[in-house]
Short mmCIF file of C-alpha atoms and ligand atoms in Angstrom, two decimals:
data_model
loop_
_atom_site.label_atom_id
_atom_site.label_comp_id
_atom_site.label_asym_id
_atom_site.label_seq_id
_atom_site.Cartn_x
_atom_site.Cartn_y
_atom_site.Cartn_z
CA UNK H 1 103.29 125.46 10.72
CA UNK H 2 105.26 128.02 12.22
CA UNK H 3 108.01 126.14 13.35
CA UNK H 4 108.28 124.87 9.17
CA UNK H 5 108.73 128.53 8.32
CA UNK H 6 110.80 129.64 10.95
CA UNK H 7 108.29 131.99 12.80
CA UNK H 8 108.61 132.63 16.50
CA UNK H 9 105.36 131.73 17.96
CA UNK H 10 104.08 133.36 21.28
CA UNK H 11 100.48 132.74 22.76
CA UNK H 12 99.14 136.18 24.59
CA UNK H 13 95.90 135.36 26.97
CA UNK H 14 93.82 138.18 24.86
CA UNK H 15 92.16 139.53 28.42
CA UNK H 16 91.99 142.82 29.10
CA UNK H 17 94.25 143.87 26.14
CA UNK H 18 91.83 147.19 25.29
CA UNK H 19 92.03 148.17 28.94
CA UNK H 20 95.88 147.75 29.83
CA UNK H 21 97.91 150.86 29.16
CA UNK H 22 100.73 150.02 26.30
CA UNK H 23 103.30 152.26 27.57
CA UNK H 24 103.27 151.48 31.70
CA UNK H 25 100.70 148.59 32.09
CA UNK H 26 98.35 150.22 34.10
CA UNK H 27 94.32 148.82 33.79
CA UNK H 28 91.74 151.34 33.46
CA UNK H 29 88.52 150.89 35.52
CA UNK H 30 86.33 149.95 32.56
CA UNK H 31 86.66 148.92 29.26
CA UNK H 32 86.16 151.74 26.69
CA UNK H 33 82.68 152.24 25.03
CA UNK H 34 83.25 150.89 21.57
CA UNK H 35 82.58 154.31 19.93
CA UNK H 36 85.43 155.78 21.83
CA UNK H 37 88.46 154.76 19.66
CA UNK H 38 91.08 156.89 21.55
CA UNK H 39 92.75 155.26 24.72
CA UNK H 40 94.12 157.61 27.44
CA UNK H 41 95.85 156.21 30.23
CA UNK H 42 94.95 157.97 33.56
CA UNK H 43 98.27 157.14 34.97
CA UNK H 44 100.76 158.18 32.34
CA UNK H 45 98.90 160.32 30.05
CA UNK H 46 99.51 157.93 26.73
CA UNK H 47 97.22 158.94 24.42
CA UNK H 48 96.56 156.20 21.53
CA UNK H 49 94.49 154.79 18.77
CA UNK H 50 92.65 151.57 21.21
CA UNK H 51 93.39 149.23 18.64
CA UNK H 52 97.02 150.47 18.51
CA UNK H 53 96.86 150.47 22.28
CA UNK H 54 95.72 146.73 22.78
CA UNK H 55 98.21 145.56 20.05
CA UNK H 56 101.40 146.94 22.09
CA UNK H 57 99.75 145.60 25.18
CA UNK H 58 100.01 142.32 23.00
CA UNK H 59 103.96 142.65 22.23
CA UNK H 60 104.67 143.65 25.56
CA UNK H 61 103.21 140.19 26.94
CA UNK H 62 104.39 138.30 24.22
CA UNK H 63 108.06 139.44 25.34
CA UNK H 64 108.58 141.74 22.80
CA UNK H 65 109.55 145.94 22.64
CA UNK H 66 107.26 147.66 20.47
CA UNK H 67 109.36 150.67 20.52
CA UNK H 68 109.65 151.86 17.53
CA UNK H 69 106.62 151.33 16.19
CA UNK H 70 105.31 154.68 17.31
CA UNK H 71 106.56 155.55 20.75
CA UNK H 72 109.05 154.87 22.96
CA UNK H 73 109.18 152.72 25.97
CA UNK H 74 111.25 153.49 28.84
CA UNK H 75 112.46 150.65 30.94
CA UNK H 76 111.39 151.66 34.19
CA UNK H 77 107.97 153.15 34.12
CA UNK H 78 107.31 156.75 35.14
CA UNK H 79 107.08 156.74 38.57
CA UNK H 80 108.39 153.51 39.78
CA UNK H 81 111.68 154.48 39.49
CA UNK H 82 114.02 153.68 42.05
CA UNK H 83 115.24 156.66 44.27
ZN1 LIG M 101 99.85 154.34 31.01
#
């Protein structure tokens, strides 16, 4: 089906998508209580909608840059970067 209408296909193992930051792929300790709706990553400070959060974590896995959807994403994550 995709392949007859020219769409790029890319399977993402759903795990752990609501816990992985979208910005520097950090995994918080426990998965957010349903009625929170607002991810914060301990690590970098992102702040984001959960929903928004697990669908970056999608794009990033599936090989794709989600910035420019609604924040940037720098190539070498904040604090990794090589003195
Ligand atoms: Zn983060």
């Amino acid at each position: 089906m995709a392949r007859k209408h020219g769409r790029d296909v890319r399977l993402v193992h759903p795990a752990h998508t609501t816990v992985d930051c979208a910005r520097c792929g950090a995994r918080t300790k426990h998965a957010l209580p349903l009625s929170e709706r607002t991810c914060t990553c301990t690590l970098c400070g992102a702040v984001s909608p959960r929903d928004k959060n697990s669908a970056g974590v999608m794009l990033v896995r599936a090989g794709l840059n989600p910035a420019g959807v609604d924040r940037g994403r720098p190539d070498v994550p904040p604090g990794r970067r090589a003195a």
